[in-house]
PDB file of C-alpha atoms in Angstrom:
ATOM      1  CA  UNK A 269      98.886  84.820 107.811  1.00 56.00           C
ATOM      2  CA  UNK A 270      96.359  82.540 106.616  1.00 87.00           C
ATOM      3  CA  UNK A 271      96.589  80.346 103.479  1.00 88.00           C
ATOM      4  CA  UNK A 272      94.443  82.711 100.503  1.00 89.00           C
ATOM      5  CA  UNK A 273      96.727  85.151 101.825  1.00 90.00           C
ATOM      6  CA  UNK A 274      99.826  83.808 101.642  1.00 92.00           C
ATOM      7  CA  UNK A 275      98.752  82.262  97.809  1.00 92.00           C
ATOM      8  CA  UNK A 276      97.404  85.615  97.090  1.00 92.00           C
ATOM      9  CA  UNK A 277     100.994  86.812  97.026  1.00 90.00           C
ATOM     10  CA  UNK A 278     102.835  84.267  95.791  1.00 92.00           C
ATOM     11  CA  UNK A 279     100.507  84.292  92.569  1.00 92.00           C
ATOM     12  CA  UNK A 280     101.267  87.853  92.260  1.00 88.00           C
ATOM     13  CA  UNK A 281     103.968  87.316  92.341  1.00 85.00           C
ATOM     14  CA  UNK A 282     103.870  85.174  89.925  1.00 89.00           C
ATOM     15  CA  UNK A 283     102.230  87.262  87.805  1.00 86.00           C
ATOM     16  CA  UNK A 284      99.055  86.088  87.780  1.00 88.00           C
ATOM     17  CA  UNK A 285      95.773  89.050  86.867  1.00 86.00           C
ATOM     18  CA  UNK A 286      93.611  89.953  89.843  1.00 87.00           C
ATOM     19  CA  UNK A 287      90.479  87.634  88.025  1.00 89.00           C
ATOM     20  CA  UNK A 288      92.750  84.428  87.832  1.00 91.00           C
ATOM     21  CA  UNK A 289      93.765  84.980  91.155  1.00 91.00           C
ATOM     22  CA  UNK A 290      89.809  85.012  92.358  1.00 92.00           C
ATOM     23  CA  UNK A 291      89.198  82.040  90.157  1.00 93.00           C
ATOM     24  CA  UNK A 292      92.451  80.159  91.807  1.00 92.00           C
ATOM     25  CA  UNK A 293      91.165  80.920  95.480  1.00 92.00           C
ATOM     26  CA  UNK A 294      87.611  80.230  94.924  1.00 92.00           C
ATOM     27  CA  UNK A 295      88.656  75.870  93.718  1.00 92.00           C
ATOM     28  CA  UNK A 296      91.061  76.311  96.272  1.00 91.00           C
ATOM     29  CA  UNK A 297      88.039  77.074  98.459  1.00 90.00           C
ATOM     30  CA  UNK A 298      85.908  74.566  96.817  1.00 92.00           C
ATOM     31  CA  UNK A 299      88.185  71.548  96.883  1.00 89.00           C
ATOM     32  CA  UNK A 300      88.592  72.722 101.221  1.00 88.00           C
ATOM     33  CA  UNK A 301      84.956  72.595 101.770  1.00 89.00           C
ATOM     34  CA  UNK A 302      84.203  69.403  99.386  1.00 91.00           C
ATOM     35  CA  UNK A 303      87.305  67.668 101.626  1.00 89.00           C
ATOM     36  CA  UNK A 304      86.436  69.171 105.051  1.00 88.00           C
ATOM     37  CA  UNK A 305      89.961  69.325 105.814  1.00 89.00           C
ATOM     38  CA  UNK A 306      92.043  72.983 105.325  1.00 88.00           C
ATOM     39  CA  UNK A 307      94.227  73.700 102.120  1.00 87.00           C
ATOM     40  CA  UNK A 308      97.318  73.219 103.738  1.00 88.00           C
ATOM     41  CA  UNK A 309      96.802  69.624 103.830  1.00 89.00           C
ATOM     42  CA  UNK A 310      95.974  68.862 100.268  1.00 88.00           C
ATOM     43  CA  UNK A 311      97.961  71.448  98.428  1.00 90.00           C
ATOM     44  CA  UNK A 312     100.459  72.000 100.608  1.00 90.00           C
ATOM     45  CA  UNK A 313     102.243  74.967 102.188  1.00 91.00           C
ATOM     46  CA  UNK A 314     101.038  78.130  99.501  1.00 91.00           C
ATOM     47  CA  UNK A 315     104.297  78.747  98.197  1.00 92.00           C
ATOM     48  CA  UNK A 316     104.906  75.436  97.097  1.00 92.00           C
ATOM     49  CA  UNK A 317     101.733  74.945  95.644  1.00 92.00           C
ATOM     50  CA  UNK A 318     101.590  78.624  93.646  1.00 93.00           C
ATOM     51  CA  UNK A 319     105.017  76.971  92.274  1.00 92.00           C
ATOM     52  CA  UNK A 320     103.172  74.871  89.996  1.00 92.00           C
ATOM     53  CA  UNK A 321     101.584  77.862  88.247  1.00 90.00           C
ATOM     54  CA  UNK A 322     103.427  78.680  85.095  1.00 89.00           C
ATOM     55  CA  UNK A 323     105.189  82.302  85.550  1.00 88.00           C
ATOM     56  CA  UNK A 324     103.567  85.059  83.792  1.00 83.00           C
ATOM     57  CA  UNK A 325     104.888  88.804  82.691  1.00 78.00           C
ATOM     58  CA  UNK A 326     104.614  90.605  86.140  1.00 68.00           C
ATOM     59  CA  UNK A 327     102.199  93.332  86.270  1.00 73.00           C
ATOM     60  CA  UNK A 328     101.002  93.705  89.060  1.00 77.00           C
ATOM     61  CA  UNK A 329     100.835  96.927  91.004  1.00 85.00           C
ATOM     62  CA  UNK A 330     103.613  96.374  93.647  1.00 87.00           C
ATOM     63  CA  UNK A 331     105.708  95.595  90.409  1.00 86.00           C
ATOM     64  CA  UNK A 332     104.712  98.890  88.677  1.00 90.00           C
ATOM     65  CA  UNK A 333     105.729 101.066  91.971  1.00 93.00           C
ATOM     66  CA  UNK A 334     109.385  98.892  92.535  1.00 93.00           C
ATOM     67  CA  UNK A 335     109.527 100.465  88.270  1.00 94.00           C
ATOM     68  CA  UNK A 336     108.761 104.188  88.837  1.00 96.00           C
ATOM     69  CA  UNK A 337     110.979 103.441  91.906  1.00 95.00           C
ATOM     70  CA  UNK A 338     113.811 102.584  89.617  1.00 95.00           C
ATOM     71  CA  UNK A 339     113.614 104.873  87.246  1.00 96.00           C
ATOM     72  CA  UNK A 340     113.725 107.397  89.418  1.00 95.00           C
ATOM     73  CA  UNK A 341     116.850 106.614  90.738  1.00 94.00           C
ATOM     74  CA  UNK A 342     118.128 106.251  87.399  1.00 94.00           C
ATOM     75  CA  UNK A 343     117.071 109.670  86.458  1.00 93.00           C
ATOM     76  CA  UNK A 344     118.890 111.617  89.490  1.00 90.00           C
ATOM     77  CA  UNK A 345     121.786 109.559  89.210  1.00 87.00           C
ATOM     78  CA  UNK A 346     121.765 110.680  85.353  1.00 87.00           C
ATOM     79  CA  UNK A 347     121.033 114.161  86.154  1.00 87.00           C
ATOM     80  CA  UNK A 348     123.618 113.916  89.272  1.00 84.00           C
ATOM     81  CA  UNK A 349     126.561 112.567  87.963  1.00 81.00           C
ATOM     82  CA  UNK A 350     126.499 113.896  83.978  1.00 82.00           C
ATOM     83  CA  UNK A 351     124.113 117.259  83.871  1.00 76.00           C
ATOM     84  CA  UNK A 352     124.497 119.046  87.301  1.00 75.00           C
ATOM     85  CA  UNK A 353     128.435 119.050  87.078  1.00 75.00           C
ATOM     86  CA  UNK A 354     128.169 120.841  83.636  1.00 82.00           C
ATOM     87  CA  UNK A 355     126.049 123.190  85.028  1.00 82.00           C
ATOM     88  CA  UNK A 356     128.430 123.303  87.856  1.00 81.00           C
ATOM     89  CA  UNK A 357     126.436 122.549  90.817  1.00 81.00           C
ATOM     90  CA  UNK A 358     127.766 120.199  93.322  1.00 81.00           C
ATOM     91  CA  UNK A 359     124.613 117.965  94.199  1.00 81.00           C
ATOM     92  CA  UNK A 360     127.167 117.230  97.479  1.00 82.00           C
ATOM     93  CA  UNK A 361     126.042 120.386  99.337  1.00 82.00           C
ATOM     94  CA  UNK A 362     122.831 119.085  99.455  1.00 80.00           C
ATOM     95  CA  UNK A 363     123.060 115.287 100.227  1.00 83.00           C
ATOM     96  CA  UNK A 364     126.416 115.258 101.847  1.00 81.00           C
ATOM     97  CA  UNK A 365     129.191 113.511 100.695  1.00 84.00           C
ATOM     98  CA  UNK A 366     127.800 110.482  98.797  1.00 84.00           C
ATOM     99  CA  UNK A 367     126.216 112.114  95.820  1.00 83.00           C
ATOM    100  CA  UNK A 368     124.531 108.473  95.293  1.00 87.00           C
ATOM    101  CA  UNK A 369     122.632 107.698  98.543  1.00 90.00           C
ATOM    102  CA  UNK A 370     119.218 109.241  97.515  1.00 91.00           C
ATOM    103  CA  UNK A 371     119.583 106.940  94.842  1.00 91.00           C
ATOM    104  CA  UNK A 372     119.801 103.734  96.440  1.00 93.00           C
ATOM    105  CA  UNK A 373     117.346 105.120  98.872  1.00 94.00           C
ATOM    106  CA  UNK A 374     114.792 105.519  96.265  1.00 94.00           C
ATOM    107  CA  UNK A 375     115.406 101.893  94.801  1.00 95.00           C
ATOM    108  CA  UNK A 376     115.002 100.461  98.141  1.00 96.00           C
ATOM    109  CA  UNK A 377     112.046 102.154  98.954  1.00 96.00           C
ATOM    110  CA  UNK A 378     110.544 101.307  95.973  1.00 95.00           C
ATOM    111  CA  UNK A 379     111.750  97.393  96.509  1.00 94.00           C
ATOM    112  CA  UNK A 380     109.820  97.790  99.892  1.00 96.00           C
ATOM    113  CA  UNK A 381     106.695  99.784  98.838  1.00 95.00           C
ATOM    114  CA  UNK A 382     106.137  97.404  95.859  1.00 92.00           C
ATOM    115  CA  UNK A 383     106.609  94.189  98.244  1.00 90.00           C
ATOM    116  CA  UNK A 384     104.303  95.763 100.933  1.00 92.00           C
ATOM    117  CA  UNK A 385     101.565  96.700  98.225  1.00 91.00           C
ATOM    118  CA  UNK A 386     101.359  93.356  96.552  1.00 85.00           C
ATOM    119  CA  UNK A 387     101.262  91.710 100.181  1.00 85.00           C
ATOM    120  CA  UNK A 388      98.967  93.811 101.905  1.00 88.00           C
ATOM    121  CA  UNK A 389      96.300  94.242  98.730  1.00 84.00           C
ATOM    122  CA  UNK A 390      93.079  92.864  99.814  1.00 84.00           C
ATOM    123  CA  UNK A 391      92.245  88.916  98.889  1.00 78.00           C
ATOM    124  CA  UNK A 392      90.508  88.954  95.551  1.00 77.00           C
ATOM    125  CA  UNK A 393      86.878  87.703  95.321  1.00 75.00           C
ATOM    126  CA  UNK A 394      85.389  86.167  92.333  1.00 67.00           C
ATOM    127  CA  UNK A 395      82.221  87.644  90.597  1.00 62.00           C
ATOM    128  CA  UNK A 396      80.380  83.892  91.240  1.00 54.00           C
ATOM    129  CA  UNK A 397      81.398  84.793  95.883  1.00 50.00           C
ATOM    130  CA  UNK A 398      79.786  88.184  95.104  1.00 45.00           C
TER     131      UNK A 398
END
């Protein structure tokens, strides 16, 4: 993958908005034209150098999806395990003999839907490339 890429993600990761992402990328991309040499030889591999970055609240999108993705697990094992046998239904006759592996199938899914989004969102432009 190439290097706005790989920082792309790793600031997300970091938590870093969409805007300071742009503005990170675009002296990134000043500093590699003003040098004539490619990022990867003054800042380093991407991961490394988004490490320098102070860590912010996540919020990114990927991080709201691995959330919902949670939660929902967390609601049908609630609704699974304490309101279904009250009501006496046996959530087993439908998902077999685990009652909790649409559970941990949702909260991996979301774990992989939230990693793909955040890695596979487009590279952020600033309004001064535009």
């Amino acid at each position: 993958m190439s290097y706005a890429r790989d920082l792309t993600f790793n600031l997300r990761i970091r938590g870093f908005s969409e805007d300071e992402i742009a503005e990170t990328l675009d002296e990134v991309r000043a500093h590699e034209s003003a040098a004539g040499t490619p990022a990867e030889d003054d800042f380093g591999n991407a991961q490394e150098y988004a490490k320098q970055f102070p860590k912010k609240k996540m919020r990114s999108l990927g991080a709201t999806i691995i959330k919902i993705g949670l939660a929902v697990a967390i609601i049908y094992g609630a609704v699974s395990l304490l309101l279904l046998p009250f009501l006496r239904i046996d959530i087993r006759d439908v998902v077999g003999p685990v009652r909790l592996w649409p559970a941990l199938a949702l909260v991996l899914g979301g774990l992989l839907a939230g990693f793909l989004t955040d890695y596979y969102r487009p590279v952020p432009r600033s309004d001064a490339a535009r």
